[in-house]
């Protein structure tokens, strides 16, 4: 089990990106959250199997049909025990 904190930069707000991330996390059985930041970026914390996380990250940084990813950062952070699902946080 591993957990990553990510910040996605670009045209990622107002284009359905959080819902895209939520639905992308589901088949990989990940837990965590996605939320808009006040500066226009999107923050993601995702936790799960390392293989599944890498597949998830690959899809997320490709974006959906409406987003444009210009940059991203990823760092490993401590896991959160007993987290049950992946949510959109406001």
Tab-separated table of N, CA and C in Angstrom:
chain	number	residue	atom	x	y	z
A	1	UNK	N	0.862	-1.177	0.000
A	1	UNK	CA	0.000	0.000	0.000
A	1	UNK	C	0.903	1.234	0.000
A	2	UNK	N	0.501	2.211	-0.789
A	2	UNK	CA	1.255	3.455	-0.913
A	2	UNK	C	0.254	4.596	-1.101
A	3	UNK	N	0.657	5.815	-0.735
A	3	UNK	CA	-0.212	6.989	-0.891
A	3	UNK	C	0.602	8.102	-1.532
A	4	UNK	N	-0.023	8.765	-2.502
A	4	UNK	CA	0.604	9.897	-3.179
A	4	UNK	C	-0.232	11.159	-3.015
A	5	UNK	N	0.460	12.269	-2.889
A	5	UNK	CA	-0.156	13.599	-2.947
A	5	UNK	C	0.231	14.184	-4.297
A	6	UNK	N	-0.754	14.671	-5.050
A	6	UNK	CA	-0.511	15.207	-6.386
A	6	UNK	C	-1.159	16.575	-6.517
A	7	UNK	N	-0.517	17.432	-7.268
A	7	UNK	CA	-1.100	18.704	-7.646
A	7	UNK	C	-1.032	18.773	-9.169
A	8	UNK	N	-2.185	18.965	-9.783
A	8	UNK	CA	-2.304	19.008	-11.238
A	8	UNK	C	-2.566	20.456	-11.649
A	9	UNK	N	-1.775	20.950	-12.591
A	9	UNK	CA	-1.860	22.336	-13.047
A	9	UNK	C	-2.294	22.370	-14.502
A	10	UNK	N	-3.050	23.386	-14.850
A	10	UNK	CA	-3.493	23.578	-16.232
A	10	UNK	C	-4.955	23.964	-16.248
A	11	UNK	N	-5.612	23.635	-17.341
A	11	UNK	CA	-7.055	23.868	-17.448
A	11	UNK	C	-7.753	22.644	-16.858
A	12	UNK	N	-7.910	22.678	-15.531
A	12	UNK	CA	-8.423	21.511	-14.818
A	12	UNK	C	-9.624	21.837	-13.927
A	13	UNK	N	-10.089	23.077	-13.959
A	13	UNK	CA	-11.303	23.429	-13.226
A	13	UNK	C	-12.353	23.892	-14.218
A	14	UNK	N	-13.602	23.511	-13.947
A	14	UNK	CA	-14.703	23.877	-14.830
A	14	UNK	C	-14.805	23.005	-16.065
A	15	UNK	N	-14.092	21.866	-16.053
A	15	UNK	CA	-14.081	20.985	-17.229
A	15	UNK	C	-14.407	19.533	-16.861
A	16	UNK	N	-14.954	19.315	-15.658
A	16	UNK	CA	-15.315	17.960	-15.231
A	16	UNK	C	-14.139	17.117	-14.785
A	17	UNK	N	-13.019	17.754	-14.483
A	17	UNK	CA	-11.804	16.998	-14.160
A	17	UNK	C	-11.931	16.225	-12.850
A	18	UNK	N	-12.547	16.810	-11.812
A	18	UNK	CA	-12.685	16.090	-10.541
A	18	UNK	C	-13.529	14.824	-10.714
A	19	UNK	N	-14.597	14.911	-11.486
A	19	UNK	CA	-15.433	13.729	-11.723
A	19	UNK	C	-14.686	12.690	-12.537
A	20	UNK	N	-13.886	13.154	-13.484
A	20	UNK	CA	-13.023	12.260	-14.265
A	20	UNK	C	-12.061	11.510	-13.337
A	21	UNK	N	-11.442	12.227	-12.396
A	21	UNK	CA	-10.509	11.600	-11.457
A	21	UNK	C	-11.242	10.601	-10.571
A	22	UNK	N	-12.415	10.978	-10.069
A	22	UNK	CA	-13.216	10.083	-9.231
A	22	UNK	C	-13.529	8.779	-9.962
A	23	UNK	N	-14.020	8.878	-11.181
A	23	UNK	CA	-14.384	7.676	-11.930
A	23	UNK	C	-13.161	6.900	-12.405
A	24	UNK	N	-12.032	7.556	-12.572
A	24	UNK	CA	-10.797	6.864	-12.941
A	24	UNK	C	-10.265	6.067	-11.761
A	25	UNK	N	-10.433	6.566	-10.544
A	25	UNK	CA	-9.946	5.875	-9.343
A	25	UNK	C	-10.742	4.608	-9.038
A	26	UNK	N	-12.006	4.601	-9.392
A	26	UNK	CA	-12.910	3.515	-9.004
A	26	UNK	C	-12.450	2.123	-9.441
A	27	UNK	N	-12.137	1.883	-10.718
A	27	UNK	CA	-11.763	0.512	-11.107
A	27	UNK	C	-10.433	0.044	-10.510
A	28	UNK	N	-9.638	0.976	-9.998
A	28	UNK	CA	-8.350	0.616	-9.409
A	28	UNK	C	-8.429	0.416	-7.897
A	29	UNK	N	-9.645	0.513	-7.341
A	29	UNK	CA	-9.866	0.305	-5.903
A	29	UNK	C	-8.996	1.226	-5.043
A	30	UNK	N	-8.904	2.479	-5.439
A	30	UNK	CA	-8.116	3.455	-4.699
A	30	UNK	C	-8.992	4.191	-3.695
A	31	UNK	N	-8.374	4.682	-2.647
A	31	UNK	CA	-9.041	5.556	-1.695
A	31	UNK	C	-8.344	6.912	-1.744
A	32	UNK	N	-9.008	7.924	-1.195
A	32	UNK	CA	-8.419	9.257	-1.168
A	32	UNK	C	-9.431	10.309	-1.546
A	33	UNK	N	-8.936	11.396	-2.165
A	33	UNK	CA	-9.836	12.480	-2.545
A	33	UNK	C	-9.249	13.299	-3.681
A	34	UNK	N	-10.109	14.081	-4.301
A	34	UNK	CA	-9.716	15.080	-5.293
A	34	UNK	C	-10.445	16.367	-4.936
A	35	UNK	N	-9.751	17.509	-5.052
A	35	UNK	CA	-10.418	18.777	-4.750
A	35	UNK	C	-9.774	19.916	-5.538
A	36	UNK	N	-10.606	20.917	-5.835
A	36	UNK	CA	-10.129	22.136	-6.481
A	36	UNK	C	-9.399	22.991	-5.462
A	37	UNK	N	-8.318	23.625	-5.900
A	37	UNK	CA	-7.604	24.587	-5.070
A	37	UNK	C	-7.953	25.994	-5.532
A	38	UNK	N	-7.805	26.957	-4.652
A	38	UNK	CA	-8.204	28.334	-4.957
A	38	UNK	C	-7.361	28.971	-6.065
A	39	UNK	N	-6.180	28.426	-6.341
A	39	UNK	CA	-5.323	28.993	-7.378
A	39	UNK	C	-5.592	28.416	-8.770
A	40	UNK	N	-6.603	27.532	-8.890
A	40	UNK	CA	-6.954	26.948	-10.184
A	40	UNK	C	-6.397	25.554	-10.409
A	41	UNK	N	-5.533	25.091	-9.503
A	41	UNK	CA	-4.992	23.737	-9.602
A	41	UNK	C	-5.971	22.737	-8.994
A	42	UNK	N	-5.674	21.467	-9.156
A	42	UNK	CA	-6.451	20.393	-8.528
A	42	UNK	C	-5.499	19.560	-7.686
A	43	UNK	N	-5.924	19.257	-6.457
A	43	UNK	CA	-5.149	18.440	-5.526
A	43	UNK	C	-5.765	17.046	-5.464
A	44	UNK	N	-4.901	16.046	-5.464
A	44	UNK	CA	-5.350	14.652	-5.364
A	44	UNK	C	-4.497	13.948	-4.323
A	45	UNK	N	-5.135	13.194	-3.448
A	45	UNK	CA	-4.435	12.221	-2.624
A	45	UNK	C	-5.052	10.879	-2.958
A	46	UNK	N	-4.209	9.940	-3.350
A	46	UNK	CA	-4.689	8.614	-3.749
A	46	UNK	C	-3.838	7.550	-3.070
A	47	UNK	N	-4.508	6.503	-2.637
A	47	UNK	CA	-3.862	5.431	-1.879
A	47	UNK	C	-4.321	4.084	-2.408
A	48	UNK	N	-3.374	3.157	-2.505
A	48	UNK	CA	-3.724	1.813	-2.933
A	48	UNK	C	-2.508	1.015	-3.341
A	49	UNK	N	-2.758	-0.027	-4.096
A	49	UNK	CA	-1.719	-0.886	-4.632
A	49	UNK	C	-0.796	-0.071	-5.547
A	50	UNK	N	0.531	-0.183	-5.391
A	50	UNK	CA	1.447	0.619	-6.209
A	50	UNK	C	1.233	0.465	-7.721
A	51	UNK	N	0.964	-0.738	-8.177
A	51	UNK	CA	0.709	-0.967	-9.613
A	51	UNK	C	-0.525	-0.216	-10.080
A	52	UNK	N	-1.600	-0.310	-9.303
A	52	UNK	CA	-2.843	0.381	-9.647
A	52	UNK	C	-2.671	1.893	-9.612
A	53	UNK	N	-1.890	2.386	-8.641
A	53	UNK	CA	-1.653	3.826	-8.559
A	53	UNK	C	-0.918	4.336	-9.799
A	54	UNK	N	0.038	3.578	-10.289
A	54	UNK	CA	0.779	4.014	-11.484
A	54	UNK	C	-0.137	4.053	-12.708
A	55	UNK	N	-1.024	3.082	-12.841
A	55	UNK	CA	-1.989	3.084	-13.943
A	55	UNK	C	-2.947	4.271	-13.825
A	56	UNK	N	-3.403	4.537	-12.603
A	56	UNK	CA	-4.271	5.677	-12.326
A	56	UNK	C	-3.569	6.981	-12.701
A	57	UNK	N	-2.338	7.148	-12.241
A	57	UNK	CA	-1.579	8.371	-12.531
A	57	UNK	C	-1.419	8.590	-14.028
A	58	UNK	N	-1.156	7.535	-14.747
A	58	UNK	CA	-0.994	7.638	-16.199
A	58	UNK	C	-2.263	8.177	-16.851
A	59	UNK	N	-3.405	7.679	-16.427
A	59	UNK	CA	-4.681	8.148	-16.980
A	59	UNK	C	-4.984	9.587	-16.562
A	60	UNK	N	-4.719	9.914	-15.302
A	60	UNK	CA	-5.016	11.257	-14.793
A	60	UNK	C	-4.183	12.312	-15.516
A	61	UNK	N	-2.899	12.062	-15.702
A	61	UNK	CA	-2.062	13.080	-16.339
A	61	UNK	C	-2.311	13.175	-17.842
A	62	UNK	N	-3.032	12.214	-18.390
A	62	UNK	CA	-3.482	12.331	-19.789
A	62	UNK	C	-4.702	13.231	-19.874
A	63	UNK	N	-5.448	13.333	-18.774
A	63	UNK	CA	-6.616	14.211	-18.705
A	63	UNK	C	-7.833	13.639	-19.401
A	64	UNK	N	-8.930	14.372	-19.285
A	64	UNK	CA	-10.132	14.008	-20.033
A	64	UNK	C	-10.156	14.838	-21.316
A	65	UNK	N	-11.205	14.756	-22.089
A	65	UNK	CA	-11.253	15.453	-23.383
A	65	UNK	C	-11.321	16.967	-23.257
A	66	UNK	N	-11.623	17.483	-22.075
A	66	UNK	CA	-11.824	18.918	-21.894
A	66	UNK	C	-10.697	19.598	-21.121
A	67	UNK	N	-9.880	18.826	-20.418
A	67	UNK	CA	-8.806	19.399	-19.608
A	67	UNK	C	-7.515	19.507	-20.416
A	68	UNK	N	-6.634	20.376	-19.939
A	68	UNK	CA	-5.297	20.513	-20.517
A	68	UNK	C	-4.319	20.537	-19.347
A	69	UNK	N	-3.532	19.485	-19.196
A	69	UNK	CA	-2.562	19.385	-18.112
A	69	UNK	C	-1.256	20.030	-18.574
A	70	UNK	N	-0.808	21.046	-17.842
A	70	UNK	CA	0.454	21.702	-18.207
A	70	UNK	C	1.599	21.296	-17.284
A	71	UNK	N	1.275	20.847	-16.070
A	71	UNK	CA	2.309	20.429	-15.125
A	71	UNK	C	1.659	19.608	-14.024
A	72	UNK	N	2.470	18.852	-13.324
A	72	UNK	CA	1.983	18.099	-12.174
A	72	UNK	C	3.152	17.794	-11.247
A	73	UNK	N	2.831	17.600	-9.974
A	73	UNK	CA	3.835	17.168	-9.000
A	73	UNK	C	3.262	15.987	-8.234
A	74	UNK	N	4.148	15.075	-7.872
A	74	UNK	CA	3.745	13.867	-7.145
A	74	UNK	C	4.771	13.616	-6.054
A	75	UNK	N	4.268	13.358	-4.833
A	75	UNK	CA	5.175	12.941	-3.765
A	75	UNK	C	4.492	11.884	-2.916
A	76	UNK	N	5.283	10.980	-2.410
A	76	UNK	CA	4.758	9.939	-1.532
A	76	UNK	C	4.545	10.514	-0.142
A	77	UNK	N	3.409	10.159	0.453
A	77	UNK	CA	3.080	10.610	1.806
A	77	UNK	C	2.630	9.393	2.620
A	78	UNK	N	2.545	9.533	3.945
A	78	UNK	CA	2.115	8.402	4.783
A	78	UNK	C	0.690	7.943	4.442
A	79	UNK	N	0.485	6.635	4.527
A	79	UNK	CA	-0.849	6.096	4.253
A	79	UNK	C	-1.807	6.460	5.391
A	80	UNK	N	-3.084	6.434	5.071
A	80	UNK	CA	-4.144	6.668	6.062
A	80	UNK	C	-4.886	5.346	6.244
A	81	UNK	N	-4.730	4.770	7.407
A	81	UNK	CA	-5.410	3.505	7.707
A	81	UNK	C	-6.908	3.725	7.818
A	82	UNK	N	-7.672	2.730	7.481
A	82	UNK	CA	-9.129	2.714	7.608
A	82	UNK	C	-9.852	3.666	6.666
A	83	UNK	N	-9.177	4.211	5.673
A	83	UNK	CA	-9.869	5.026	4.675
A	83	UNK	C	-10.658	4.076	3.784
A	84	UNK	N	-11.897	4.407	3.500
A	84	UNK	CA	-12.790	3.456	2.842
A	84	UNK	C	-13.026	3.706	1.358
A	85	UNK	N	-13.000	4.991	0.910
A	85	UNK	CA	-13.338	5.237	-0.483
A	85	UNK	C	-12.659	6.485	-1.026
A	86	UNK	N	-12.874	6.742	-2.299
A	86	UNK	CA	-12.336	7.915	-2.983
A	86	UNK	C	-13.471	8.922	-3.142
A	87	UNK	N	-13.233	10.173	-2.749
A	87	UNK	CA	-14.272	11.194	-2.732
A	87	UNK	C	-13.830	12.467	-3.457
A	88	UNK	N	-14.827	13.239	-3.847
A	88	UNK	CA	-14.597	14.623	-4.242
A	88	UNK	C	-14.777	15.450	-2.973
A	89	UNK	N	-13.779	16.254	-2.647
A	89	UNK	CA	-13.823	17.098	-1.456
A	89	UNK	C	-13.984	18.548	-1.904
A	90	UNK	N	-14.768	19.305	-1.144
A	90	UNK	CA	-15.007	20.706	-1.486
A	90	UNK	C	-14.381	21.605	-0.457
